[in-house]
Coordinates of C-alpha atoms and ligand atoms in Angstrom, one line a residue:
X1 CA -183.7 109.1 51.2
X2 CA -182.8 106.5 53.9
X3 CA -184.2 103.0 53.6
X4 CA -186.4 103.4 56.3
X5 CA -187.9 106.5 54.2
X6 CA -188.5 104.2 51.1
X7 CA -190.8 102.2 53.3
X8 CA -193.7 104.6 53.9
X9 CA -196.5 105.8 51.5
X10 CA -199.4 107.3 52.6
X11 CA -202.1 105.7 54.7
X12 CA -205.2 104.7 53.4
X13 CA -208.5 106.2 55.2
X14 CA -209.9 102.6 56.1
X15 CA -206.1 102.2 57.9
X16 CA -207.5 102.9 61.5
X17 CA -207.7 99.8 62.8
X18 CA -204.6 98.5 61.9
X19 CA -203.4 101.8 63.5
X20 CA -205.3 100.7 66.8
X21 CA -203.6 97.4 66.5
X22 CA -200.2 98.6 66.3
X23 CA -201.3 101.6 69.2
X24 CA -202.2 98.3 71.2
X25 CA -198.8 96.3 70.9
X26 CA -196.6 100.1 71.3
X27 CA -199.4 100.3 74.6
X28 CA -198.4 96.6 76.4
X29 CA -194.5 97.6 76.0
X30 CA -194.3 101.3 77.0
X31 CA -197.8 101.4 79.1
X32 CA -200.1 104.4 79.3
X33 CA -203.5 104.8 78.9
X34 CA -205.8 102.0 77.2
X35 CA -207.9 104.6 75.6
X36 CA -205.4 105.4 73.5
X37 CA -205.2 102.4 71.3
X38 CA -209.1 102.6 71.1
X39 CA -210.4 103.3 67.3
X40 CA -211.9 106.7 68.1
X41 CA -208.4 108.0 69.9
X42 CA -206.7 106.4 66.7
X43 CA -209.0 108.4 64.3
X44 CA -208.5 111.5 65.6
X45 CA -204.8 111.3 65.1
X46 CA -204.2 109.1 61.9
X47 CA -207.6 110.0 60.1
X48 CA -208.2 113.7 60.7
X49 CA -210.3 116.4 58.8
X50 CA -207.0 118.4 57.2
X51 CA -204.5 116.0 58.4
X52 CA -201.7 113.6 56.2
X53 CA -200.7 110.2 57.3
X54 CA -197.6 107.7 56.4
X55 CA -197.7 103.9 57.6
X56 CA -194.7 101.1 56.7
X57 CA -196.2 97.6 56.3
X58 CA -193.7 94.6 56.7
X59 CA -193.7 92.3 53.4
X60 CA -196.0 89.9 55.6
X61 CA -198.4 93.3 55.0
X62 CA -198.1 93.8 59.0
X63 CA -198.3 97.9 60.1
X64 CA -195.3 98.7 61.7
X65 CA -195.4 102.1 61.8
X66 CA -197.3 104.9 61.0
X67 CA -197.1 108.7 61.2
X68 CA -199.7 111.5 61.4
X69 CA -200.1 115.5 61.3
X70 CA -203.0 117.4 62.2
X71 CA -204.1 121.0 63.0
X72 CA -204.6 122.0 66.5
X73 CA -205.6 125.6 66.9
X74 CA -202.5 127.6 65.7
X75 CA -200.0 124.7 65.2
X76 CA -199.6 121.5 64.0
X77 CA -199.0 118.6 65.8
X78 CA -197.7 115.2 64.9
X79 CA -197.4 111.4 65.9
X80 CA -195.7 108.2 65.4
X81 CA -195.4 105.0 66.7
X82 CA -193.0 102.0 65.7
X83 CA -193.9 98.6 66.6
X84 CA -191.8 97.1 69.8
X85 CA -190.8 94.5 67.4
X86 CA -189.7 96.9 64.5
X87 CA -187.2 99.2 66.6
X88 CA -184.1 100.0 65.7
X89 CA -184.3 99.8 62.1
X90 CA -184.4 103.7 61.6
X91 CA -188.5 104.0 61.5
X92 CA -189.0 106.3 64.3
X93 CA -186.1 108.1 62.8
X94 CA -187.7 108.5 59.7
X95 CA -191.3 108.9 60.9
X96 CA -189.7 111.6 63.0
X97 CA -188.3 113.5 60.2
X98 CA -191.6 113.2 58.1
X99 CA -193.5 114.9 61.2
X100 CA -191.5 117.8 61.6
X101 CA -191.2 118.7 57.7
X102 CA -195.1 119.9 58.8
X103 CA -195.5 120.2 62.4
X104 CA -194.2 122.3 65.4
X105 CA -195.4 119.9 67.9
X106 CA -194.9 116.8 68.4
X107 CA -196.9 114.1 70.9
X108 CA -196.6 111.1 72.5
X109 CA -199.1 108.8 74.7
X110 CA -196.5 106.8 76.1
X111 CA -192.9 108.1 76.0
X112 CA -190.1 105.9 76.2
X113 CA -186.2 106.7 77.1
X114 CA -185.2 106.0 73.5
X115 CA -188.3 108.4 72.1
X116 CA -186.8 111.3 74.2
X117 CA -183.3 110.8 73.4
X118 CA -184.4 111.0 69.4
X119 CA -186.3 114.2 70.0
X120 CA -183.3 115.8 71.5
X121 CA -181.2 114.7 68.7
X122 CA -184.0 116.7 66.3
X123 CA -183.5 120.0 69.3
X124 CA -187.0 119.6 70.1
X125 CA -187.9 120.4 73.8
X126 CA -190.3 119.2 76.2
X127 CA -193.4 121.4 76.5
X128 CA -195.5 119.5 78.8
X129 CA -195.7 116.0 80.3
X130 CA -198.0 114.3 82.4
X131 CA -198.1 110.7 84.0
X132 CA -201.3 108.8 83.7
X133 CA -201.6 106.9 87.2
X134 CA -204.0 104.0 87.9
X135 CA -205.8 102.8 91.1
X136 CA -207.5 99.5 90.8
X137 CA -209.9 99.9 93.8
X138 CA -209.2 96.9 94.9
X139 CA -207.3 97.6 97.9
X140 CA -208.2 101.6 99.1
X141 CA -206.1 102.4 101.8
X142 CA -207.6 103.8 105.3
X143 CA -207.5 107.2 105.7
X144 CA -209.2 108.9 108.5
X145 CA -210.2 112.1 107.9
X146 CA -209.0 115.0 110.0
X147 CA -210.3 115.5 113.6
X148 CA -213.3 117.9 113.2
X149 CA -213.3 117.4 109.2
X150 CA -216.5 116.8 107.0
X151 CA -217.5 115.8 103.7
X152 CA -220.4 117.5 101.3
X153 CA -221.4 116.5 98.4
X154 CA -221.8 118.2 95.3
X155 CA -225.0 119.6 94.5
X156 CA -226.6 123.0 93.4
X157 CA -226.2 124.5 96.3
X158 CA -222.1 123.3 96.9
X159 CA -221.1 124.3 93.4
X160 CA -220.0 128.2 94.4
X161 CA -218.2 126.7 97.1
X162 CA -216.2 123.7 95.1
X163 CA -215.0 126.3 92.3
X164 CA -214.1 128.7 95.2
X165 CA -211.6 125.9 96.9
X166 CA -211.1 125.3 93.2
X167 CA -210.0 128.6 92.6
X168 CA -208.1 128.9 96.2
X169 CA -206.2 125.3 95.6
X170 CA -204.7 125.3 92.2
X171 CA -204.0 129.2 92.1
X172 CA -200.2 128.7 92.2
X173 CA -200.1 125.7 89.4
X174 CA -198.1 126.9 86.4
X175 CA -200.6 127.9 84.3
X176 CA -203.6 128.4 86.3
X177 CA -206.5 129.2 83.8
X178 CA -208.6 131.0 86.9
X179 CA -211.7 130.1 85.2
X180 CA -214.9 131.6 86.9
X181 CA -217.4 129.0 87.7
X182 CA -219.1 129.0 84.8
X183 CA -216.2 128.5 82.7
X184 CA -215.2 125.5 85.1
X185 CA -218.7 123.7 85.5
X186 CA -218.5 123.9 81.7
X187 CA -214.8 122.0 81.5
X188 CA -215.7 120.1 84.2
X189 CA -219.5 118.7 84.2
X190 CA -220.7 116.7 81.2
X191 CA -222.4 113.2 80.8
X192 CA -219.4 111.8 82.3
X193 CA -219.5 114.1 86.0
X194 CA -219.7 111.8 88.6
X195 CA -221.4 114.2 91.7
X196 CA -221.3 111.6 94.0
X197 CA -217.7 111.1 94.0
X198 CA -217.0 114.9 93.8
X199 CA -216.6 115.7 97.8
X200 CA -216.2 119.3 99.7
X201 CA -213.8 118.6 102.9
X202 CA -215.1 121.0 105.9
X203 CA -213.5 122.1 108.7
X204 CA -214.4 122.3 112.4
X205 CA -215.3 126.2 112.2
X206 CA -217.4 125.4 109.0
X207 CA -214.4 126.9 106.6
X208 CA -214.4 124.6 103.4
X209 CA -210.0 123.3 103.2
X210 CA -210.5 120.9 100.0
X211 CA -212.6 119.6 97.2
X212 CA -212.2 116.1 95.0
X213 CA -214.1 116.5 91.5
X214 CA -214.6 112.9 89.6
X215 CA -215.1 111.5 86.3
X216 CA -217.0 108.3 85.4
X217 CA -213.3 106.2 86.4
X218 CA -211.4 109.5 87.0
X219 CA -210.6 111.5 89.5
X220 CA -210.6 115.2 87.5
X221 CA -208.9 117.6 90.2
X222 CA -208.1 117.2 93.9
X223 CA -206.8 120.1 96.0
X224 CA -206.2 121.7 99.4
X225 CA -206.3 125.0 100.1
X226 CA -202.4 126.1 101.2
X227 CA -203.3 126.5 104.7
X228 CA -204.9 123.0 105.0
X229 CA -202.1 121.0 103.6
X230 CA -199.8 118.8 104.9
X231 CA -203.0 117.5 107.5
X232 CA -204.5 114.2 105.4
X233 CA -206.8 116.0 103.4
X234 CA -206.0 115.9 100.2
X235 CA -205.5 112.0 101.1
X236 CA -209.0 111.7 102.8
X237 CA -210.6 113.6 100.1
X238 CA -209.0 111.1 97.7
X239 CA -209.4 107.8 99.5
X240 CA -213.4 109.3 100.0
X241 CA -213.6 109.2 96.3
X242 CA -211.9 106.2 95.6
X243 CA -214.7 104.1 98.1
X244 CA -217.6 106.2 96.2
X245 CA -216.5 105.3 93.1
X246 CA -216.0 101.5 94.3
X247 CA -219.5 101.5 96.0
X248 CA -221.0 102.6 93.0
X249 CA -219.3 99.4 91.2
X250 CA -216.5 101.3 89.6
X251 CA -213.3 98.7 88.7
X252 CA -210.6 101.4 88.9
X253 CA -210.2 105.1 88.8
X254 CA -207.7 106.7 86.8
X255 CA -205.8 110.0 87.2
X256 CA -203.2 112.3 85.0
X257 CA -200.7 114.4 87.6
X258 CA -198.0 116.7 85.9
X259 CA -194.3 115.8 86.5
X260 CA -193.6 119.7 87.5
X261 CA -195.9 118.2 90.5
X262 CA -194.0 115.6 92.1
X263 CA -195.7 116.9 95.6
X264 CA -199.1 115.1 94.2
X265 CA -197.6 112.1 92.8
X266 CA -196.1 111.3 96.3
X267 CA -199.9 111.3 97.6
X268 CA -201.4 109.1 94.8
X269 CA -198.6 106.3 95.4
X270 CA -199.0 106.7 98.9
X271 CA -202.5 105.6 98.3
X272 CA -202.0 102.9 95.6
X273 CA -201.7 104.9 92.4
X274 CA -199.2 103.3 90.1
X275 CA -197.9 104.4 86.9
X276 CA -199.3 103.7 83.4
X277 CA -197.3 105.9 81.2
X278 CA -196.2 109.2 81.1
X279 CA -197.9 111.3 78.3
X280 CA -195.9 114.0 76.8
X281 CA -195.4 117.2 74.4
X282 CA -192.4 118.4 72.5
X283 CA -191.7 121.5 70.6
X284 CA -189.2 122.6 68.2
X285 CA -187.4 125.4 69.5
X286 CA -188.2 128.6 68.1
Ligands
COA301 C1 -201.5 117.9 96.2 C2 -202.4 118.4 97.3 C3 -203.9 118.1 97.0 C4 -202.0 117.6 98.6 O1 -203.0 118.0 99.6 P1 -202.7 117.9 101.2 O2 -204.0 118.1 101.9 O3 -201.6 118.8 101.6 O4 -202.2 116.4 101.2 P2 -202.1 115.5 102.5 O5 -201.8 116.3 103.7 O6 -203.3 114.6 102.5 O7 -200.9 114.6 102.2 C5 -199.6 115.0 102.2 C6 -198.8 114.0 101.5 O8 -198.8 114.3 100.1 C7 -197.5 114.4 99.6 N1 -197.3 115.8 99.4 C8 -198.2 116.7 99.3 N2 -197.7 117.9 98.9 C9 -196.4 117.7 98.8 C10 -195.3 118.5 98.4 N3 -195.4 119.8 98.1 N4 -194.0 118.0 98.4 C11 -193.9 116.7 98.7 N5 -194.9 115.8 99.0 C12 -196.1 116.3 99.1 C13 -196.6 113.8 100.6 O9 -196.6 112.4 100.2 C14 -197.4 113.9 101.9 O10 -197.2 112.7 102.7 P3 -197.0 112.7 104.2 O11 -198.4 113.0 104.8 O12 -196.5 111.3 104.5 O13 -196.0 113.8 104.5 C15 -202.2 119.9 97.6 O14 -200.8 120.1 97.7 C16 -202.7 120.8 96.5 O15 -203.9 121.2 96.6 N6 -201.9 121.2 95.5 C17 -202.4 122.2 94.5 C18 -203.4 121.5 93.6 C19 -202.8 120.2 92.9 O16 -201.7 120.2 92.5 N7 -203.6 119.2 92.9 C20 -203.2 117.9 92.3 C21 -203.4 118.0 90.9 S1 -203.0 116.5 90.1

């Protein structure tokens, strides 16, 4: 047992806040997403139906780390997070160790250099990662939209055609789902669906070339279909949604882009997107 071990012991169920504090100071040093040092995020991880926690408290009684495992579907996934100002002292180390005596997976909301070069060290690999980007509507770029090219909104009547430039746009994206609409209104459409902000781009002949679906404060999906890229649409399509959401008295509009799509993460910073966090996965090698 290393020292850093001898510090943990199993955290209490009424522990969540002081989990969301410590989620808040990790946050404002290694960015990502705000959410995620909200109480509900924090439950879900460190206070979950069949799940085990660990936290380390300094002598001051301070949280300064804490460790989770929970099931997801098949697996297991875990999580840890060490206080900026309790790094280096073998915590994430330990916490790390802990995590994989029970879990294959293990996440992070904001992953750092030094939390990547310890996963390595435990031959985990990275499964996915995404980077959360942020536009803060106060500036929107202008961006014409292509000569002849119109917007329609959704509405009962659009929605065959948004999940067929849907289908058409994202077709080649590693691990297309190809859900048929029904399966995508249901993903897609809840309390949350913003219609106005979800835009159809048309072309001259009346041949539908992009779509933009929306979030209350984030833009879901945006794509083109291959044969109308590279002409400003997926950037008009974008900006469009950006003014909608900022008409409708939205402060910002959030996005996650995966880093196997560097393509799309040109476009967003183009526009104003900058980076949060990046949000990632890793997996112990089979
Ligand atoms: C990303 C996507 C929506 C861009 O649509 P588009 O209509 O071609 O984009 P635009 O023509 O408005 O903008 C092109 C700009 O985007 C960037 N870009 C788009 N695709 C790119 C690629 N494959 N490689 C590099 N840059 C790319 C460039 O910054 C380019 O800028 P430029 O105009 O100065 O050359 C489109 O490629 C697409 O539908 N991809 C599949 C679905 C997808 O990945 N959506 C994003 C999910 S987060």
């Amino acid at each position: 047992m290393t020292h850093a071990d001898a510090l943990f012991a199993p955290l209490a169920a009424d522990a969540v806040p002081a989990v969301s504090r410590l989620a808040a100071r990790c946050l404002a040093v290694d960015g990502g997403l705000p959410l995620a040092a909200g109480e509900g995020f924090t439950a879900r991880r460190y206070a979950a139906e069949g799940g085990l926690a660990i936290g380390a408290y300094d002598p001051d009684g301070t949280l300064v780390a804490a460790a989770a495992i929970r099931p997801t579907g098949s697996t297991v996934t875990g999580t840890a997070l060490v206080d900026p100002a309790a790094r280096g002292r073998g915590l994430g180390a330990a916490a790390l160790d802990w995590l994989l005596a029970g879990a294959e997976v293990v996440e992070t909301e904001s992953l750092t250099d030094a939390a990547a070069a310890l996963f390595a060290s435990r031959g985990l690999t990275r499964s996915f990662a995404e980077d959360v980007m942020r536009h803060d509507l106060k500036e929107i770029p202008d961006v014409a939209l292509p000569d002849g090219v119109s917007l329609v909104g959704w509405a009962p009547d659009t929605v065959a055609r948004f999940h067929a430039a849907y289908r058409a746009a994202f077709a080649e994206r590693p691990g297309f789902p190809d859900w048929d609409e029904q399966q995508w209104t249901g993903w897609l459409v809840d309390d949350d669906f913003r219609p106005p902000w979800s835009l159809l781009a048309v072309g001259p002949d009346g041949t539908d070339l992009g779509f933009v679906v929306c979030g209350d404060g984030w833009l879901v999906q945006v794509g083109t279909l291959p044969a109308a890229r590279g002409q400003g649409v997926g950037a008009a399509l974008t900006v469009a949604s950006l003014r909608a959401a900022a008409a409708d008295g939205a402060g910002e509009m959030l996005l996650d882009v995966n880093v196997n799509n560097p393509g799309a993460a040109a476009l967003y910073r183009r526009l104003g997107f900058t980076t949060l966090g990046r949000r990632a996965r890793f997996t112990r090698a089979a």
